[in-house]
Amino acid sequence: MNLKPVLILLGLALATIFALVCVLLTRERSPRSCQHVPPEQEEMEDGQSLVFADLTAEEMSQVVRYLQGHLGVPLVEASRAKPSENCIAWVDVQVPAKAEVLQFLDSGGARPPREALAVLYFGKQPEPNITELVVGPLPRPAYHRDVTVQKYGGKVPYHRRPTLAVEYKQIGGFLKNQVFPSAPAFMQQVMEYDGANLATVTAAPRGFQSGDRVTWFVLFQNVSGFFLHPVGLEVLVDHSSLDISEWAVSRVFYNGQYYRDMVQLESAYVQGRISVEKVRKAPRDGDFSSMKPRAPAAALFPLQFEPQGPRYSVSNNQVLFQGWSFAFGMSVSTGLRLFDIRHKGERVAYEISVQEAMSVYGSNCPGGMSTRYMDGSFGLGRYTSPLVPGVDCPYLATYVDTLSLSDSLRPKKRKASLCIFEQNLGSPLRRHYSNLQSLYYGGLVNSALVLRSIATVGNYDYVWDFIFYQNGALEGKVQATGYPSSSFLHGDGLRYGNRLWEHTLGTIHTHFVNYKVDLDVAGVKNSLMAQDMAFEMARAPWSPEQQIERPRLTKKVLDTEDQAAFLLHSKMPRYIYFAANSKNKWGHQRGYRIQITSSAGDHIPEASSMERAISWARYQLAVTRRKEEEPTSTSIYNQNDPWTPTVAFADFINNETITNQDLVAWITAGFLHIPHSEDIPNTVTVGNSVGFLLRPYNYYDLDPSIYSQDGVFFTSEQDFTACEINPLACLPKTASCLPNFPPFTFDGFQNMSRL
């Protein structure tokens, strides 16, 4: 018998069996897909949070159609409106009065009518003005009422209107078609101007007195990261006339010298009476300002995932997480905001919202030295940007689209412009390892929920976070990144910043952000308490000839708004809290403490003619009685007329009693930024983070996080490798799964279309 074929067949059979065994063993060891376990948490009553919800696209469109048909005047599309025409600047939700909302939420009252707030520019009127109209009820509007005088005490003059995108476009056309051609030799030989290679950045405010609309425009090379490529030319444009043909150049600045206009600059150049500092032409990618990585991709950075799916839930505009519940929204002007914030089912705050972000610049160039940006006027919500999964937020975060209607008659969707995620912060929220007496370990991972949006306003990107911790604390935080603004380096420029590149001066500036925090601690009526420490000398009872310095508690009730207004760098009690009328088990008034994290620069001197417009920045903390007629600390109209501010926060503080009242805390945090070489190409978030914490203070009888299901505890006498004793021992089983990473998507470059 020929054994060779038999042996071959036997070998093939053994190889097949071996391969099958390997496949089966490998399959048995392969991680399974992660399974979603729905979180166990109570649902809020159906649809209650919608009383705070942002407008839907359909509601926005209905408001526009109503206004077009019921005002009796023509309304031009804002994206092509002339200053002398009428247009809808923006539309947002009109949040109902607090008393109405609480009656609905807490007492079974009627749902408040749903309404919108529309801001209109009436340029085609005998007396041009800005008008605010409340339109309702939605979704089928049938009425409107003018609330301008009620809100601001009078009509809002037309010159205060925030600048529309179309006005910047019209100014760009004015510069390109009329201004630059009046200096042909200079523009061609020095600027190498081809009609498209220069970009402009606006300064603000626009002049020195009410009624002015005269703006410095700073010229940069039109390349990636153009904010870092000044060319030394700045033009002051008077665009106060509603007739574009009457716009004019008031001054021109080049390389340290001022000229009447471009004609005079051209004459000086042709005659050789000008000091030319020609800037090397940058490539399209910006060279040093490019954000393209300088190193190839290597090992992947750490990612986080949820082995059993998200432990929070999002429904419409409501989020539930580990005892927390809140409604969220996005204001066109002020950005991210929260309503009806509850912990363990009890409301701790009615509203927490961003109010303003402001920067004051220094420079020896006119555009830089005159800049005081109030970003709410440009629109912190309007410029909320789409988020990149894996960088802006964890890859597996929940992404939410937002809508806005501004500069247009049609709503605009910003896909994935808000994210929600639970984050393991990589440290214990609390822990103790006992090696004295009994031996044990107890701890709790610090895992918190984050709600985030990022607003890109010009050169800066603001990362806005609200963070919810398991111990009942809530944090509001902003991190600044993006490009530093710059001036052309000349003369004594180094008095105002650091040199960042050959002709680039990174200019010194401040950042201030303001929040509204309407705490309702165990009810609407609260008082403001201050506690701190002082040392006292005492004789030792057991040795009277000896003295002991011991710290003791100091307590004070802050009775009035004046007592509760703490100037920016003044000494403030280290414990300030809203106190309820009720007490905890141990006899203390239940409270929530305000703790501010800030390294702010100096506030503009109060003697300044425009200081009242930003007077909220005088105070690190000011607590006032809550009033419907004081909904915001500033106004979008303050940017273009800070000399006669539409809203002056300083007027809120008038020594009214604040004991046992509905109170609001206005919190200011900030930092000083002196740009340095490491800000090239981009400012990093590390070290540029400020904000505040709200922490329970005798609000509970003990730390509520002790009831968290994430707790870990084991003793020396227990088998801490057993799952039933120590949940961490179960991780090889419970967390050994493959997360589902969906394909990467980003709609930021297709995000410019209207619905």
PDB file of N, CA and C in Angstrom, residues 443-523:
ATOM      1  N   GLY A 443     -13.161  54.748  48.474  1.00  0.00           N
ATOM      2  CA  GLY A 443     -12.961  55.833  47.516  1.00  0.00           C
ATOM      3  C   GLY A 443     -14.080  55.901  46.491  1.00  0.00           C
ATOM      4  N   LEU A 444     -14.072  56.996  45.748  1.00  0.00           N
ATOM      5  CA  LEU A 444     -15.065  57.202  44.696  1.00  0.00           C
ATOM      6  C   LEU A 444     -14.383  57.900  43.533  1.00  0.00           C
ATOM      7  N   VAL A 445     -14.494  57.311  42.369  1.00  0.00           N
ATOM      8  CA  VAL A 445     -13.919  57.916  41.179  1.00  0.00           C
ATOM      9  C   VAL A 445     -14.613  59.246  40.902  1.00  0.00           C
ATOM     10  N   ASN A 446     -13.844  60.227  40.448  1.00  0.00           N
ATOM     11  CA  ASN A 446     -14.429  61.533  40.112  1.00  0.00           C
ATOM     12  C   ASN A 446     -14.877  61.495  38.662  1.00  0.00           C
ATOM     13  N   SER A 447     -16.099  61.057  38.478  1.00  0.00           N
ATOM     14  CA  SER A 447     -16.692  60.993  37.151  1.00  0.00           C
ATOM     15  C   SER A 447     -17.803  62.023  37.099  1.00  0.00           C
ATOM     16  N   ALA A 448     -17.725  62.945  36.144  1.00  0.00           N
ATOM     17  CA  ALA A 448     -18.641  64.083  36.098  1.00  0.00           C
ATOM     18  C   ALA A 448     -19.240  64.212  34.703  1.00  0.00           C
ATOM     19  N   LEU A 449     -20.376  64.858  34.638  1.00  0.00           N
ATOM     20  CA  LEU A 449     -21.026  65.134  33.360  1.00  0.00           C
ATOM     21  C   LEU A 449     -20.611  66.520  32.873  1.00  0.00           C
ATOM     22  N   VAL A 450     -20.303  66.625  31.583  1.00  0.00           N
ATOM     23  CA  VAL A 450     -19.875  67.885  30.988  1.00  0.00           C
ATOM     24  C   VAL A 450     -20.830  68.260  29.861  1.00  0.00           C
ATOM     25  N   LEU A 451     -21.284  69.503  29.884  1.00  0.00           N
ATOM     26  CA  LEU A 451     -22.027  70.103  28.771  1.00  0.00           C
ATOM     27  C   LEU A 451     -21.119  71.162  28.170  1.00  0.00           C
ATOM     28  N   ARG A 452     -20.865  71.097  26.858  1.00  0.00           N
ATOM     29  CA  ARG A 452     -19.839  71.961  26.255  1.00  0.00           C
ATOM     30  C   ARG A 452     -20.309  72.554  24.935  1.00  0.00           C
ATOM     31  N   SER A 453     -19.938  73.806  24.729  1.00  0.00           N
ATOM     32  CA  SER A 453     -20.005  74.422  23.405  1.00  0.00           C
ATOM     33  C   SER A 453     -18.731  75.233  23.222  1.00  0.00           C
ATOM     34  N   ILE A 454     -18.379  75.502  21.980  1.00  0.00           N
ATOM     35  CA  ILE A 454     -17.184  76.299  21.678  1.00  0.00           C
ATOM     36  C   ILE A 454     -17.593  77.404  20.711  1.00  0.00           C
ATOM     37  N   ALA A 455     -17.349  78.636  21.121  1.00  0.00           N
ATOM     38  CA  ALA A 455     -17.662  79.785  20.277  1.00  0.00           C
ATOM     39  C   ALA A 455     -16.372  80.321  19.676  1.00  0.00           C
ATOM     40  N   THR A 456     -16.355  80.461  18.361  1.00  0.00           N
ATOM     41  CA  THR A 456     -15.217  81.060  17.668  1.00  0.00           C
ATOM     42  C   THR A 456     -15.624  82.455  17.224  1.00  0.00           C
ATOM     43  N   VAL A 457     -15.124  83.445  17.951  1.00  0.00           N
ATOM     44  CA  VAL A 457     -15.444  84.845  17.663  1.00  0.00           C
ATOM     45  C   VAL A 457     -14.169  85.504  17.143  1.00  0.00           C
ATOM     46  N   GLY A 458     -14.074  85.614  15.818  1.00  0.00           N
ATOM     47  CA  GLY A 458     -12.862  86.176  15.227  1.00  0.00           C
ATOM     48  C   GLY A 458     -11.680  85.267  15.462  1.00  0.00           C
ATOM     49  N   ASN A 459     -10.664  85.796  16.134  1.00  0.00           N
ATOM     50  CA  ASN A 459      -9.430  85.035  16.347  1.00  0.00           C
ATOM     51  C   ASN A 459      -9.515  84.087  17.530  1.00  0.00           C
ATOM     52  N   TYR A 460     -10.430  84.350  18.464  1.00  0.00           N
ATOM     53  CA  TYR A 460     -10.451  83.550  19.691  1.00  0.00           C
ATOM     54  C   TYR A 460     -11.499  82.457  19.651  1.00  0.00           C
ATOM     55  N   ASP A 461     -11.160  81.338  20.308  1.00  0.00           N
ATOM     56  CA  ASP A 461     -12.085  80.229  20.512  1.00  0.00           C
ATOM     57  C   ASP A 461     -12.302  80.082  22.017  1.00  0.00           C
ATOM     58  N   TYR A 462     -13.549  80.166  22.443  1.00  0.00           N
ATOM     59  CA  TYR A 462     -13.896  80.030  23.856  1.00  0.00           C
ATOM     60  C   TYR A 462     -14.578  78.683  24.068  1.00  0.00           C
ATOM     61  N   VAL A 463     -13.975  77.849  24.925  1.00  0.00           N
ATOM     62  CA  VAL A 463     -14.535  76.545  25.263  1.00  0.00           C
ATOM     63  C   VAL A 463     -15.364  76.719  26.535  1.00  0.00           C
ATOM     64  N   TRP A 464     -16.687  76.658  26.382  1.00  0.00           N
ATOM     65  CA  TRP A 464     -17.602  76.878  27.508  1.00  0.00           C
ATOM     66  C   TRP A 464     -18.055  75.542  28.070  1.00  0.00           C
ATOM     67  N   ASP A 465     -17.834  75.323  29.356  1.00  0.00           N
ATOM     68  CA  ASP A 465     -18.228  74.073  30.012  1.00  0.00           C
ATOM     69  C   ASP A 465     -19.121  74.354  31.210  1.00  0.00           C
ATOM     70  N   PHE A 466     -20.113  73.498  31.392  1.00  0.00           N
ATOM     71  CA  PHE A 466     -20.796  73.357  32.667  1.00  0.00           C
ATOM     72  C   PHE A 466     -20.596  71.906  33.096  1.00  0.00           C
ATOM     73  N   ILE A 467     -20.107  71.715  34.331  1.00  0.00           N
ATOM     74  CA  ILE A 467     -19.684  70.394  34.795  1.00  0.00           C
ATOM     75  C   ILE A 467     -20.456  70.038  36.059  1.00  0.00           C
ATOM     76  N   PHE A 468     -21.014  68.830  36.078  1.00  0.00           N
ATOM     77  CA  PHE A 468     -21.877  68.384  37.167  1.00  0.00           C
ATOM     78  C   PHE A 468     -21.210  67.217  37.894  1.00  0.00           C
ATOM     79  N   TYR A 469     -20.920  67.422  39.188  1.00  0.00           N
ATOM     80  CA  TYR A 469     -20.204  66.433  39.987  1.00  0.00           C
ATOM     81  C   TYR A 469     -21.179  65.646  40.865  1.00  0.00           C
ATOM     82  N   GLN A 470     -20.721  64.463  41.297  1.00  0.00           N
ATOM     83  CA  GLN A 470     -21.605  63.573  42.048  1.00  0.00           C
ATOM     84  C   GLN A 470     -21.821  64.011  43.491  1.00  0.00           C
ATOM     85  N   ASN A 471     -21.054  64.980  43.971  1.00  0.00           N
ATOM     86  CA  ASN A 471     -21.259  65.468  45.337  1.00  0.00           C
ATOM     87  C   ASN A 471     -22.192  66.672  45.393  1.00  0.00           C
ATOM     88  N   GLY A 472     -22.836  67.000  44.260  1.00  0.00           N
ATOM     89  CA  GLY A 472     -23.767  68.122  44.234  1.00  0.00           C
ATOM     90  C   GLY A 472     -23.128  69.432  43.838  1.00  0.00           C
ATOM     91  N   ALA A 473     -21.846  69.422  43.503  1.00  0.00           N
ATOM     92  CA  ALA A 473     -21.169  70.644  43.048  1.00  0.00           C
ATOM     93  C   ALA A 473     -21.376  70.822  41.550  1.00  0.00           C
ATOM     94  N   LEU A 474     -21.382  72.078  41.131  1.00  0.00           N
ATOM     95  CA  LEU A 474     -21.537  72.426  39.721  1.00  0.00           C
ATOM     96  C   LEU A 474     -20.482  73.463  39.384  1.00  0.00           C
ATOM     97  N   GLU A 475     -19.825  73.277  38.245  1.00  0.00           N
ATOM     98  CA  GLU A 475     -18.757  74.191  37.838  1.00  0.00           C
ATOM     99  C   GLU A 475     -19.093  74.850  36.508  1.00  0.00           C
ATOM    100  N   GLY A 476     -18.853  76.144  36.418  1.00  0.00           N
ATOM    101  CA  GLY A 476     -18.891  76.863  35.150  1.00  0.00           C
ATOM    102  C   GLY A 476     -17.475  77.253  34.795  1.00  0.00           C
ATOM    103  N   LYS A 477     -17.050  76.917  33.590  1.00  0.00           N
ATOM    104  CA  LYS A 477     -15.645  77.119  33.234  1.00  0.00           C
ATOM    105  C   LYS A 477     -15.535  77.542  31.784  1.00  0.00           C
ATOM    106  N   VAL A 478     -14.590  78.427  31.498  1.00  0.00           N
ATOM    107  CA  VAL A 478     -14.273  78.779  30.122  1.00  0.00           C
ATOM    108  C   VAL A 478     -12.773  78.675  29.933  1.00  0.00           C
ATOM    109  N   GLN A 479     -12.380  78.097  28.799  1.00  0.00           N
ATOM    110  CA  GLN A 479     -10.979  78.000  28.413  1.00  0.00           C
ATOM    111  C   GLN A 479     -10.798  78.751  27.100  1.00  0.00           C
ATOM    112  N   ALA A 480      -9.753  79.550  27.035  1.00  0.00           N
ATOM    113  CA  ALA A 480      -9.508  80.357  25.841  1.00  0.00           C
ATOM    114  C   ALA A 480      -8.397  79.745  25.010  1.00  0.00           C
ATOM    115  N   THR A 481      -8.636  79.683  23.706  1.00  0.00           N
ATOM    116  CA  THR A 481      -7.618  79.230  22.772  1.00  0.00           C
ATOM    117  C   THR A 481      -7.826  80.007  21.470  1.00  0.00           C
ATOM    118  N   GLY A 482      -7.245  79.552  20.376  1.00  0.00           N
ATOM    119  CA  GLY A 482      -7.326  80.291  19.125  1.00  0.00           C
ATOM    120  C   GLY A 482      -6.057  81.085  18.878  1.00  0.00           C
ATOM    121  N   TYR A 483      -6.136  82.059  17.975  1.00  0.00           N
ATOM    122  CA  TYR A 483      -4.977  82.882  17.634  1.00  0.00           C
ATOM    123  C   TYR A 483      -4.932  84.136  18.497  1.00  0.00           C
ATOM    124  N   PRO A 484      -3.738  84.518  18.957  1.00  0.00           N
ATOM    125  CA  PRO A 484      -3.641  85.835  19.599  1.00  0.00           C
ATOM    126  C   PRO A 484      -3.790  86.925  18.544  1.00  0.00           C
ATOM    127  N   SER A 485      -4.390  88.035  18.930  1.00  0.00           N
ATOM    128  CA  SER A 485      -4.444  89.171  18.021  1.00  0.00           C
ATOM    129  C   SER A 485      -3.075  89.854  18.020  1.00  0.00           C
ATOM    130  N   SER A 486      -2.765  90.555  16.944  1.00  0.00           N
ATOM    131  CA  SER A 486      -1.430  91.143  16.849  1.00  0.00           C
ATOM    132  C   SER A 486      -1.474  92.510  16.186  1.00  0.00           C
ATOM    133  N   SER A 487      -0.409  93.256  16.401  1.00  0.00           N
ATOM    134  CA  SER A 487      -0.191  94.538  15.739  1.00  0.00           C
ATOM    135  C   SER A 487       1.129  94.471  14.979  1.00  0.00           C
ATOM    136  N   PHE A 488       1.323  95.442  14.115  1.00  0.00           N
ATOM    137  CA  PHE A 488       2.581  95.554  13.378  1.00  0.00           C
ATOM    138  C   PHE A 488       3.641  96.100  14.326  1.00  0.00           C
ATOM    139  N   LEU A 489       4.758  95.414  14.407  1.00  0.00           N
ATOM    140  CA  LEU A 489       5.820  95.802  15.333  1.00  0.00           C
ATOM    141  C   LEU A 489       6.584  97.007  14.791  1.00  0.00           C
ATOM    142  N   HIS A 490       6.577  98.087  15.550  1.00  0.00           N
ATOM    143  CA  HIS A 490       7.340  99.282  15.175  1.00  0.00           C
ATOM    144  C   HIS A 490       7.594 100.100  16.430  1.00  0.00           C
ATOM    145  N   GLY A 491       8.565 100.982  16.370  1.00  0.00           N
ATOM    146  CA  GLY A 491       8.824 101.940  17.449  1.00  0.00           C
ATOM    147  C   GLY A 491       8.917 101.294  18.814  1.00  0.00           C
ATOM    148  N   ASP A 492       8.135 101.841  19.760  1.00  0.00           N
ATOM    149  CA  ASP A 492       8.180 101.341  21.139  1.00  0.00           C
ATOM    150  C   ASP A 492       7.169 100.221  21.365  1.00  0.00           C
ATOM    151  N   GLY A 493       6.928  99.407  20.357  1.00  0.00           N
ATOM    152  CA  GLY A 493       5.925  98.350  20.442  1.00  0.00           C
ATOM    153  C   GLY A 493       6.131  97.393  21.598  1.00  0.00           C
ATOM    154  N   LEU A 494       7.380  97.167  22.001  1.00  0.00           N
ATOM    155  CA  LEU A 494       7.632  96.190  23.058  1.00  0.00           C
ATOM    156  C   LEU A 494       7.135  96.652  24.424  1.00  0.00           C
ATOM    157  N   ARG A 495       6.641  97.885  24.515  1.00  0.00           N
ATOM    158  CA  ARG A 495       5.961  98.320  25.739  1.00  0.00           C
ATOM    159  C   ARG A 495       4.587  97.668  25.844  1.00  0.00           C
ATOM    160  N   TYR A 496       4.091  97.106  24.765  1.00  0.00           N
ATOM    161  CA  TYR A 496       2.716  96.619  24.711  1.00  0.00           C
ATOM    162  C   TYR A 496       2.606  95.133  24.395  1.00  0.00           C
ATOM    163  N   GLY A 497       3.717  94.426  24.493  1.00  0.00           N
ATOM    164  CA  GLY A 497       3.658  92.996  24.243  1.00  0.00           C
ATOM    165  C   GLY A 497       5.017  92.433  23.880  1.00  0.00           C
ATOM    166  N   ASN A 498       5.015  91.240  23.364  1.00  0.00           N
ATOM    167  CA  ASN A 498       6.235  90.544  22.965  1.00  0.00           C
ATOM    168  C   ASN A 498       6.281  90.363  21.454  1.00  0.00           C
ATOM    169  N   ARG A 499       7.497  90.351  20.950  1.00  0.00           N
ATOM    170  CA  ARG A 499       7.683  90.074  19.522  1.00  0.00           C
ATOM    171  C   ARG A 499       7.474  88.583  19.295  1.00  0.00           C
ATOM    172  N   LEU A 500       6.588  88.254  18.343  1.00  0.00           N
ATOM    173  CA  LEU A 500       6.262  86.863  18.068  1.00  0.00           C
ATOM    174  C   LEU A 500       6.833  86.377  16.743  1.00  0.00           C
ATOM    175  N   TRP A 501       7.087  87.286  15.820  1.00  0.00           N
ATOM    176  CA  TRP A 501       7.722  86.950  14.546  1.00  0.00           C
ATOM    177  C   TRP A 501       8.365  88.229  14.023  1.00  0.00           C
ATOM    178  N   GLU A 502       8.820  88.202  12.807  1.00  0.00           N
ATOM    179  CA  GLU A 502       9.629  89.317  12.303  1.00  0.00           C
ATOM    180  C   GLU A 502       8.932  90.665  12.456  1.00  0.00           C
ATOM    181  N   HIS A 503       7.668  90.750  12.072  1.00  0.00           N
ATOM    182  CA  HIS A 503       6.939  92.017  12.148  1.00  0.00           C
ATOM    183  C   HIS A 503       5.703  91.916  13.041  1.00  0.00           C
ATOM    184  N   THR A 504       5.627  90.880  13.863  1.00  0.00           N
ATOM    185  CA  THR A 504       4.410  90.585  14.612  1.00  0.00           C
ATOM    186  C   THR A 504       4.590  90.898  16.093  1.00  0.00           C
ATOM    187  N   LEU A 505       3.758  91.797  16.602  1.00  0.00           N
ATOM    188  CA  LEU A 505       3.729  92.126  18.024  1.00  0.00           C
ATOM    189  C   LEU A 505       2.491  91.485  18.632  1.00  0.00           C
ATOM    190  N   GLY A 506       2.696  90.539  19.552  1.00  0.00           N
ATOM    191  CA  GLY A 506       1.577  89.960  20.294  1.00  0.00           C
ATOM    192  C   GLY A 506       1.158  90.935  21.380  1.00  0.00           C
ATOM    193  N   THR A 507      -0.019  91.521  21.251  1.00  0.00           N
ATOM    194  CA  THR A 507      -0.402  92.654  22.087  1.00  0.00           C
ATOM    195  C   THR A 507      -1.050  92.226  23.405  1.00  0.00           C
ATOM    196  N   ILE A 508      -0.651  92.902  24.467  1.00  0.00           N
ATOM    197  CA  ILE A 508      -1.197  92.651  25.797  1.00  0.00           C
ATOM    198  C   ILE A 508      -2.699  92.902  25.794  1.00  0.00           C
ATOM    199  N   HIS A 509      -3.447  92.046  26.494  1.00  0.00           N
ATOM    200  CA  HIS A 509      -4.888  92.248  26.596  1.00  0.00           C
ATOM    201  C   HIS A 509      -5.446  91.484  27.783  1.00  0.00           C
ATOM    202  N   THR A 510      -6.599  91.929  28.220  1.00  0.00           N
ATOM    203  CA  THR A 510      -7.298  91.259  29.304  1.00  0.00           C
ATOM    204  C   THR A 510      -8.442  90.426  28.745  1.00  0.00           C
ATOM    205  N   HIS A 511      -8.818  89.415  29.496  1.00  0.00           N
ATOM    206  CA  HIS A 511     -10.029  88.641  29.211  1.00  0.00           C
ATOM    207  C   HIS A 511     -10.908  88.680  30.451  1.00  0.00           C
ATOM    208  N   PHE A 512     -12.157  89.068  30.273  1.00  0.00           N
ATOM    209  CA  PHE A 512     -13.142  89.032  31.345  1.00  0.00           C
ATOM    210  C   PHE A 512     -14.381  88.309  30.836  1.00  0.00           C
ATOM    211  N   VAL A 513     -14.935  87.425  31.670  1.00  0.00           N
ATOM    212  CA  VAL A 513     -16.202  86.770  31.350  1.00  0.00           C
ATOM    213  C   VAL A 513     -17.154  86.977  32.517  1.00  0.00           C
ATOM    214  N   ASN A 514     -18.414  87.109  32.204  1.00  0.00           N
ATOM    215  CA  ASN A 514     -19.417  87.369  33.222  1.00  0.00           C
ATOM    216  C   ASN A 514     -20.524  86.329  33.135  1.00  0.00           C
ATOM    217  N   TYR A 515     -20.945  85.846  34.305  1.00  0.00           N
ATOM    218  CA  TYR A 515     -22.009  84.849  34.397  1.00  0.00           C
ATOM    219  C   TYR A 515     -23.154  85.387  35.258  1.00  0.00           C
ATOM    220  N   LYS A 516     -24.335  84.961  34.919  1.00  0.00           N
ATOM    221  CA  LYS A 516     -25.506  85.169  35.767  1.00  0.00           C
ATOM    222  C   LYS A 516     -25.827  83.843  36.453  1.00  0.00           C
ATOM    223  N   VAL A 517     -25.908  83.854  37.789  1.00  0.00           N
ATOM    224  CA  VAL A 517     -26.197  82.646  38.553  1.00  0.00           C
ATOM    225  C   VAL A 517     -27.385  82.937  39.465  1.00  0.00           C
ATOM    226  N   ASP A 518     -28.548  82.463  39.060  1.00  0.00           N
ATOM    227  CA  ASP A 518     -29.774  82.665  39.818  1.00  0.00           C
ATOM    228  C   ASP A 518     -30.014  81.427  40.671  1.00  0.00           C
ATOM    229  N   LEU A 519     -29.378  81.415  41.842  1.00  0.00           N
ATOM    230  CA  LEU A 519     -29.531  80.287  42.758  1.00  0.00           C
ATOM    231  C   LEU A 519     -30.877  80.367  43.479  1.00  0.00           C
ATOM    232  N   ASP A 520     -31.511  79.227  43.616  1.00  0.00           N
ATOM    233  CA  ASP A 520     -32.716  79.090  44.436  1.00  0.00           C
ATOM    234  C   ASP A 520     -32.458  77.934  45.400  1.00  0.00           C
ATOM    235  N   VAL A 521     -31.887  78.244  46.548  1.00  0.00           N
ATOM    236  CA  VAL A 521     -31.439  77.211  47.479  1.00  0.00           C
ATOM    237  C   VAL A 521     -32.582  76.854  48.419  1.00  0.00           C
ATOM    238  N   ALA A 522     -33.152  75.675  48.215  1.00  0.00           N
ATOM    239  CA  ALA A 522     -34.288  75.212  49.019  1.00  0.00           C
ATOM    240  C   ALA A 522     -35.423  76.225  48.997  1.00  0.00           C
ATOM    241  N   GLY A 523     -35.651  76.813  47.848  1.00  0.00           N
ATOM    242  CA  GLY A 523     -36.706  77.807  47.691  1.00  0.00           C
ATOM    243  C   GLY A 523     -36.186  79.065  47.038  1.00  0.00           C
TER     244      GLY A 523
END
